[in-house]
């Protein structure tokens, strides 16, 4: 049984440490199906390998049964592109500029959120896990071109964007 109320399917953009952690905890603890996307197939492989390793460790330590581990892993699916996330109830962006970057990029996040607003359902919650960029600046990029920020449609579109604090370090998962 899922413990979530309104989120029936979660999308996660970014299969790095943070994105993979969010996906794993959501699939394991919230018991919600998770669609994971990353532009790098290698990063997806690394992320899934980490998920498998963490689940196996929890089984070996008696924190999970094999069945619970398999159920959590089965809730995690990979999608090849943003269109694969079009039916999610909430999407969490958890990426950086590139895989070696420490800092985040406002132009990249603005581009991503403009794409989210264009590609995903109009009721999808658009979440960012940013720690250093203004949520207001990111939300402004979700307003379709030609709409004013003060218009009802502009407010509604920008109002879909939320910031989350997901301190899901791998240590929490281990």
Coordinates of N, CA and C in Angstrom, one line a residue:
X1 N 0.8 -1.2 0.0 CA 0.0 0.0 0.0 C 0.9 1.2 0.0
X2 N 0.5 2.2 -0.8 CA 1.3 3.4 -0.9 C 0.9 4.4 0.2
X3 N 1.9 5.1 0.8 CA 1.6 6.0 1.9 C 1.4 7.4 1.3
X4 N 1.6 7.6 0.0 CA 1.4 8.9 -0.5 C -0.1 9.2 -0.7
X5 N -0.4 10.5 -0.8 CA -1.8 10.9 -0.9 C -2.1 11.2 -2.4
X6 N -1.5 12.2 -2.9 CA -1.8 12.7 -4.2 C -0.8 12.3 -5.3
X7 N 0.4 11.8 -4.9 CA 1.4 11.5 -5.8 C 1.3 10.0 -6.1
X8 N 0.8 9.7 -7.3 CA 0.7 8.3 -7.7 C 1.9 7.8 -8.5
X9 N 2.6 8.7 -9.2 CA 3.8 8.4 -9.9 C 4.7 9.6 -9.8
X10 N 6.0 9.3 -9.5 CA 7.0 10.4 -9.3 C 8.0 10.3 -10.4
X11 N 8.4 11.4 -11.0 CA 9.5 11.4 -11.9 C 10.7 12.1 -11.3
X12 N 11.9 11.6 -11.6 CA 13.1 12.1 -11.1 C 14.0 12.4 -12.3
X13 N 14.5 13.6 -12.4 CA 15.4 13.9 -13.5 C 16.8 14.1 -12.9
X14 N 17.7 13.1 -13.3 CA 19.1 13.1 -12.7 C 19.3 11.8 -12.0
X15 N 20.2 11.0 -12.5 CA 20.5 9.7 -11.8 C 21.9 9.7 -11.1
X16 N 22.2 10.9 -10.7 CA 23.4 11.1 -9.8 C 23.1 10.6 -8.4
X17 N 24.0 11.0 -7.5 CA 23.8 10.5 -6.1 C 22.5 11.1 -5.5
X18 N 22.2 12.3 -5.7 CA 21.0 12.9 -5.1 C 19.7 12.3 -5.8
X19 N 19.7 12.4 -7.2 CA 18.5 11.9 -7.9 C 18.2 10.4 -7.6
X20 N 19.3 9.6 -7.6 CA 19.1 8.2 -7.3 C 18.7 8.0 -5.8
X21 N 19.2 8.8 -4.9 CA 18.7 8.7 -3.5 C 17.2 9.0 -3.4
X22 N 16.8 10.1 -4.1 CA 15.4 10.5 -4.0 C 14.5 9.4 -4.6
X23 N 15.0 8.8 -5.7 CA 14.2 7.8 -6.4 C 14.1 6.5 -5.5
X24 N 15.2 6.1 -4.9 CA 15.2 4.9 -4.0 C 14.3 5.1 -2.8
X25 N 14.5 6.2 -2.1 CA 13.7 6.5 -0.9 C 12.2 6.5 -1.3
X26 N 11.9 7.2 -2.4 CA 10.5 7.3 -2.8 C 9.9 5.9 -3.1
X27 N 10.7 5.1 -3.8 CA 10.2 3.7 -4.2 C 10.1 2.8 -3.0
X28 N 11.1 3.0 -2.1 CA 11.2 2.1 -0.9 C 10.2 2.5 0.2
X29 N 10.3 3.8 0.6 CA 9.5 4.2 1.8 C 8.1 4.7 1.4
X30 N 8.0 5.5 0.4 CA 6.6 6.0 0.0 C 5.9 4.9 -0.9
X31 N 6.6 4.0 -1.4 CA 6.0 2.9 -2.2 C 5.3 3.4 -3.4
X32 N 5.9 4.4 -4.0 CA 5.4 5.0 -5.2 C 6.2 4.7 -6.4
X33 N 5.6 4.4 -7.5 CA 6.3 4.1 -8.8 C 7.2 5.4 -9.1
X34 N 8.4 5.1 -9.5 CA 9.3 6.2 -9.9 C 9.9 6.0 -11.3
X35 N 9.8 7.1 -12.1 CA 10.3 7.1 -13.4 C 11.6 7.9 -13.3
X36 N 12.7 7.4 -13.6 CA 14.0 8.0 -13.5 C 14.6 8.3 -14.9
X37 N 15.1 9.5 -15.1 CA 15.7 9.9 -16.4 C 17.0 10.6 -16.2
X38 N 17.9 10.3 -17.0 CA 19.2 11.0 -17.1 C 19.7 11.0 -18.5
X39 N 20.3 12.0 -18.9 CA 20.8 12.1 -20.3 C 21.9 11.1 -20.6
X40 N 22.6 10.7 -19.5 CA 23.7 9.8 -19.7 C 23.4 8.4 -19.4
X41 N 23.4 7.5 -20.3 CA 23.2 6.0 -20.1 C 24.2 5.5 -19.0
X42 N 25.4 6.0 -19.1 CA 26.4 5.5 -18.1 C 26.0 5.9 -16.7
X43 N 25.5 7.1 -16.5 CA 25.0 7.6 -15.2 C 23.9 6.8 -14.7
X44 N 23.0 6.4 -15.6 CA 21.8 5.6 -15.3 C 22.3 4.2 -14.8
X45 N 23.3 3.6 -15.5 CA 23.8 2.3 -15.0 C 24.4 2.4 -13.6
X46 N 25.2 3.5 -13.4 CA 25.8 3.7 -12.1 C 24.8 3.9 -11.0
X47 N 23.8 4.7 -11.3 CA 22.7 4.9 -10.4 C 22.0 3.6 -10.0
X48 N 21.6 2.8 -11.0 CA 20.9 1.6 -10.7 C 21.8 0.6 -10.0
X49 N 23.1 0.6 -10.3 CA 24.0 -0.3 -9.6 C 24.1 0.1 -8.1
X50 N 24.1 1.4 -7.9 CA 24.1 1.9 -6.5 C 22.8 1.5 -5.8
X51 N 21.7 1.6 -6.4 CA 20.4 1.2 -5.9 C 20.4 -0.3 -5.5
X52 N 20.9 -1.1 -6.4 CA 21.0 -2.5 -6.2 C 21.9 -2.9 -5.0
X53 N 23.0 -2.2 -4.9 CA 24.0 -2.4 -3.9 C 23.4 -2.0 -2.5
X54 N 22.7 -0.9 -2.5 CA 22.1 -0.4 -1.2 C 21.0 -1.3 -0.7
X55 N 20.1 -1.8 -1.7 CA 19.1 -2.7 -1.3 C 19.6 -4.0 -0.8
X56 N 20.7 -4.5 -1.5 CA 21.3 -5.8 -1.1 C 21.9 -5.6 0.3
X57 N 22.5 -4.5 0.6 CA 23.1 -4.3 1.9 C 22.0 -4.3 3.0
X58 N 20.9 -3.6 2.7 CA 19.8 -3.6 3.7 C 19.2 -5.0 3.9
X59 N 19.1 -5.8 2.9 CA 18.7 -7.2 3.0 C 19.7 -7.9 3.9
X60 N 21.0 -7.8 3.6 CA 22.0 -8.5 4.4 C 22.0 -8.1 5.8
X61 N 21.7 -6.9 6.1 CA 21.6 -6.4 7.5 C 20.3 -6.7 8.2
X62 N 19.3 -7.2 7.5 CA 18.1 -7.5 8.1 C 17.1 -6.4 8.2
X63 N 17.4 -5.2 7.5 CA 16.6 -4.1 7.5 C 15.4 -4.2 6.5
X64 N 15.6 -5.0 5.5 CA 14.6 -5.3 4.5 C 14.5 -6.8 4.2
X65 N 13.4 -7.3 3.8 CA 13.3 -8.6 3.3 C 13.7 -8.6 1.9
X66 N 14.0 -9.8 1.3 CA 14.2 -9.9 -0.1 C 13.0 -9.4 -0.9
X67 N 11.8 -9.7 -0.4 CA 10.6 -9.3 -1.1 C 10.4 -7.8 -1.1
X68 N 10.7 -7.2 0.0 CA 10.6 -5.7 0.1 C 11.6 -5.0 -0.9
X69 N 12.8 -5.6 -0.9 CA 13.9 -5.1 -1.8 C 13.4 -5.2 -3.3
X70 N 12.9 -6.4 -3.6 CA 12.5 -6.6 -5.0 C 11.3 -5.7 -5.4
X71 N 10.4 -5.5 -4.4 CA 9.2 -4.6 -4.7 C 9.7 -3.2 -4.9
X72 N 10.6 -2.7 -4.1 CA 11.1 -1.4 -4.2 C 11.8 -1.2 -5.6
X73 N 12.7 -2.2 -5.9 CA 13.4 -2.1 -7.2 C 12.5 -2.2 -8.4
X74 N 11.4 -3.0 -8.3 CA 10.4 -3.1 -9.3 C 9.6 -1.8 -9.5
X75 N 9.6 -0.9 -8.5 CA 8.9 0.4 -8.6 C 9.7 1.4 -9.4
X76 N 10.9 1.1 -9.6 CA 11.9 2.0 -10.3 C 12.0 1.7 -11.7
X77 N 11.7 2.6 -12.6 CA 11.8 2.4 -14.1 C 12.6 3.5 -14.7
X78 N 13.2 3.2 -15.8 CA 14.0 4.2 -16.5 C 13.2 4.7 -17.7
X79 N 13.2 6.0 -18.0 CA 12.6 6.5 -19.2 C 13.7 7.2 -20.0
X80 N 13.6 7.1 -21.3 CA 14.7 7.6 -22.2 C 14.7 9.1 -22.5
X81 N 13.5 9.7 -22.2 CA 13.5 11.2 -22.5 C 12.4 11.8 -21.7
X82 N 12.4 13.1 -21.8 CA 11.4 13.9 -21.0 C 10.0 13.5 -21.2
X83 N 9.7 13.2 -22.5 CA 8.3 12.8 -22.8 C 7.9 11.5 -22.0
X84 N 8.8 10.7 -21.6 CA 8.5 9.6 -20.8 C 8.0 9.9 -19.4
X85 N 8.2 11.2 -19.0 CA 7.8 11.7 -17.7 C 6.4 12.4 -17.8
X86 N 5.8 12.4 -19.0 CA 4.6 13.3 -19.2 C 3.4 13.0 -18.3
X87 N 3.3 11.8 -17.8 CA 2.1 11.4 -17.0 C 2.4 11.4 -15.4
X88 N 3.6 11.9 -15.0 CA 3.9 11.9 -13.6 C 3.0 12.9 -12.9
X89 N 2.8 12.7 -11.6 CA 2.1 13.7 -10.7 C 3.0 14.7 -10.2
X90 N 4.3 14.4 -10.1 CA 5.3 15.3 -9.6 C 6.6 14.9 -10.2
X91 N 7.4 15.8 -10.6 CA 8.8 15.6 -11.0 C 9.8 16.3 -10.2
X92 N 10.9 15.7 -9.8 CA 11.9 16.3 -9.0 C 13.2 16.4 -9.9
X93 N 13.6 17.7 -10.1 CA 14.9 17.9 -10.8 C 16.0 17.9 -9.8
X94 N 17.0 17.0 -10.1 CA 18.1 16.8 -9.2 C 19.4 16.7 -10.0
X95 N 19.7 17.7 -10.7 CA 20.9 17.7 -11.6 C 21.8 18.9 -11.3
X96 N 23.1 18.8 -11.8 CA 24.0 19.9 -11.8 C 24.4 20.2 -13.2
X97 N 25.2 21.1 -13.4 CA 25.6 21.5 -14.7 C 26.2 20.4 -15.5
X98 N 27.1 19.6 -14.9 CA 27.6 18.4 -15.5 C 28.0 17.5 -14.4
X99 N 28.4 16.3 -14.7 CA 28.6 15.3 -13.7 C 29.7 15.5 -12.7
X100 N 30.6 16.4 -13.1 CA 31.7 16.8 -12.2 C 31.5 18.1 -11.5
X101 N 30.4 18.8 -11.8 CA 30.2 20.1 -11.3 C 29.8 20.0 -9.8
X102 N 30.2 21.0 -9.1 CA 29.8 21.2 -7.7 C 28.7 22.2 -7.7
X103 N 28.8 23.3 -8.5 CA 27.8 24.3 -8.5 C 26.7 24.1 -9.4
X104 N 25.6 24.8 -9.3 CA 24.4 24.6 -10.2 C 24.4 25.7 -11.2
X105 N 23.6 25.6 -12.2 CA 23.5 26.5 -13.3 C 22.0 27.0 -13.5
X106 N 21.8 28.3 -13.3 CA 20.5 28.8 -13.4 C 20.0 28.7 -14.9
X107 N 20.8 29.0 -15.9 CA 20.3 28.8 -17.3 C 19.9 27.4 -17.6
X108 N 20.6 26.4 -17.1 CA 20.3 25.0 -17.3 C 18.9 24.7 -16.6
X109 N 18.8 25.1 -15.4 CA 17.5 24.8 -14.7 C 16.4 25.6 -15.3
X110 N 16.6 26.8 -15.8 CA 15.5 27.5 -16.5 C 15.1 26.7 -17.7
X111 N 16.0 26.2 -18.5 CA 15.7 25.5 -19.7 C 14.9 24.2 -19.3
X112 N 15.4 23.5 -18.3 CA 14.7 22.3 -17.9 C 13.2 22.6 -17.4
X113 N 13.0 23.6 -16.7 CA 11.7 23.9 -16.2 C 10.8 24.5 -17.3
X114 N 11.3 25.2 -18.3 CA 10.6 25.5 -19.4 C 10.1 24.3 -20.2
X115 N 11.0 23.3 -20.3 CA 10.7 22.0 -20.9 C 9.6 21.3 -20.1
X116 N 9.8 21.2 -18.8 CA 8.8 20.6 -18.0 C 7.4 21.2 -18.2
X117 N 7.3 22.5 -18.2 CA 6.1 23.2 -18.3 C 5.4 22.9 -19.7
X118 N 6.3 22.8 -20.7 CA 5.7 22.5 -22.0 C 5.4 21.0 -22.3
X119 N 6.1 20.1 -21.7 CA 6.0 18.7 -21.9 C 5.0 17.9 -21.0
X120 N 5.0 18.4 -19.7 CA 4.3 17.6 -18.7 C 2.9 18.1 -18.5
X121 N 2.0 17.3 -17.9 CA 0.7 17.7 -17.6 C 0.6 19.1 -16.9
X122 N -0.4 19.9 -17.1 CA -0.5 21.2 -16.4 C -0.7 21.1 -14.9
X123 N -1.1 19.9 -14.4 CA -1.3 19.8 -13.0 C -0.1 19.1 -12.3
X124 N 1.0 18.8 -13.1 CA 2.2 18.2 -12.5 C 2.9 19.2 -11.6
X125 N 3.3 18.7 -10.4 CA 4.1 19.5 -9.5 C 5.5 19.5 -10.0
X126 N 6.1 20.6 -10.2 CA 7.5 20.7 -10.7 C 8.4 21.1 -9.6
X127 N 9.3 20.2 -9.1 CA 10.1 20.4 -7.9 C 11.6 20.5 -8.3
X128 N 12.3 21.3 -7.6 CA 13.7 21.4 -7.8 C 14.4 21.1 -6.4
X129 N 15.5 20.5 -6.5 CA 16.3 20.2 -5.3 C 17.4 21.2 -5.2
X130 N 17.3 22.3 -5.8 CA 18.4 23.3 -5.8 C 18.7 23.7 -4.3
X131 N 19.9 24.0 -4.1 CA 20.2 24.6 -2.8 C 20.8 26.0 -2.9
X132 N 21.0 26.5 -4.1 CA 21.6 27.8 -4.2 C 21.0 28.7 -5.2
X133 N 19.9 28.3 -5.9 CA 19.3 29.1 -6.9 C 17.9 29.5 -6.4
X134 N 17.6 30.8 -6.7 CA 16.2 31.3 -6.4 C 15.1 30.5 -7.0
X135 N 14.2 30.0 -6.2 CA 13.0 29.2 -6.7 C 12.2 30.1 -7.6
X136 N 12.1 31.4 -7.2 CA 11.3 32.4 -8.0 C 11.9 32.5 -9.4
X137 N 13.2 32.5 -9.6 CA 13.8 32.6 -10.9 C 13.5 31.4 -11.7
X138 N 13.6 30.2 -11.1 CA 13.3 29.0 -11.8 C 11.8 28.9 -12.1
X139 N 10.9 29.3 -11.2 CA 9.5 29.3 -11.5 C 9.1 30.2 -12.6
X140 N 9.8 31.3 -12.8 CA 9.5 32.2 -13.9 C 9.7 31.6 -15.2
X141 N 10.6 30.6 -15.3 CA 10.9 29.9 -16.6 C 9.8 29.0 -16.9
X142 N 8.9 28.6 -16.0 CA 7.8 27.7 -16.3 C 6.6 28.4 -16.8
X143 N 6.6 29.8 -16.9 CA 5.5 30.5 -17.5 C 5.7 30.5 -19.0
X144 N 4.7 30.0 -19.7 CA 4.8 29.9 -21.2 C 5.0 31.3 -21.8
X145 N 5.8 31.3 -22.9 CA 6.1 32.5 -23.6 C 4.8 33.2 -24.0
X146 N 4.7 34.5 -23.8 CA 3.6 35.3 -24.2 C 2.6 35.5 -23.1
X147 N 2.8 34.8 -22.0 CA 2.0 35.1 -20.8 C 2.7 35.9 -19.8
X148 N 2.0 36.8 -19.2 CA 2.6 37.7 -18.2 C 2.7 37.0 -16.8
X149 N 3.7 37.3 -16.0 CA 3.8 36.6 -14.7 C 2.6 37.0 -13.8
X150 N 2.0 38.2 -14.0 CA 0.9 38.6 -13.2 C -0.5 38.1 -13.7
X151 N -0.5 37.5 -14.9 CA -1.8 36.9 -15.4 C -2.1 35.7 -14.6
X152 N -3.4 35.3 -14.6 CA -3.9 34.2 -13.8 C -3.1 32.9 -14.3
X153 N -3.0 32.8 -15.7 CA -2.4 31.6 -16.2 C -0.9 31.6 -15.9
X154 N -0.3 32.8 -15.9 CA 1.1 32.9 -15.5 C 1.4 32.5 -14.0
X155 N 0.5 33.0 -13.2 CA 0.6 32.7 -11.7 C 0.4 31.2 -11.5
X156 N -0.6 30.6 -12.2 CA -0.9 29.2 -12.1 C 0.3 28.3 -12.5
X157 N 0.9 28.7 -13.6 CA 2.0 28.0 -14.2 C 3.3 28.1 -13.2
X158 N 3.6 29.3 -12.8 CA 4.7 29.5 -11.9 C 4.4 28.8 -10.5
X159 N 3.2 28.8 -10.1 CA 2.8 28.2 -8.8 C 3.0 26.7 -8.8
X160 N 3.2 26.1 -9.9 CA 3.4 24.6 -9.9 C 4.9 24.3 -9.4
X161 N 5.7 25.3 -9.4 CA 7.1 25.1 -9.1 C 7.4 25.2 -7.6
X162 N 8.0 24.2 -7.0 CA 8.3 24.2 -5.6 C 9.8 23.8 -5.4
X163 N 10.3 24.3 -4.3 CA 11.7 23.9 -3.9 C 11.5 22.8 -2.8
X164 N 12.3 21.8 -2.9 CA 12.3 20.8 -1.9 C 13.7 20.7 -1.3
X165 N 13.7 20.3 0.0 CA 15.0 20.0 0.6 C 15.0 18.5 0.8
X166 N 15.8 17.9 0.0 CA 15.9 16.4 0.1 C 17.2 16.0 0.5
X167 N 17.5 16.1 1.8 CA 18.8 15.7 2.3 C 19.0 14.2 2.3
X168 N 18.9 13.6 1.2 CA 18.9 12.2 1.0 C 20.4 11.8 0.6
X169 N 21.2 11.8 1.6 CA 22.6 11.4 1.3 C 22.6 9.9 1.2
X170 N 23.6 9.5 0.6 CA 23.8 8.0 0.5 C 24.0 7.4 1.9
X171 N 24.5 8.2 2.8 CA 24.7 7.7 4.2 C 23.3 7.4 4.8
X172 N 22.3 8.2 4.4 CA 20.9 7.9 4.9 C 20.4 6.6 4.3
X173 N 20.8 6.3 3.1 CA 20.3 5.1 2.4 C 21.1 3.9 2.9
X174 N 22.3 4.0 3.4 CA 23.2 2.9 3.7 C 22.8 2.3 5.0

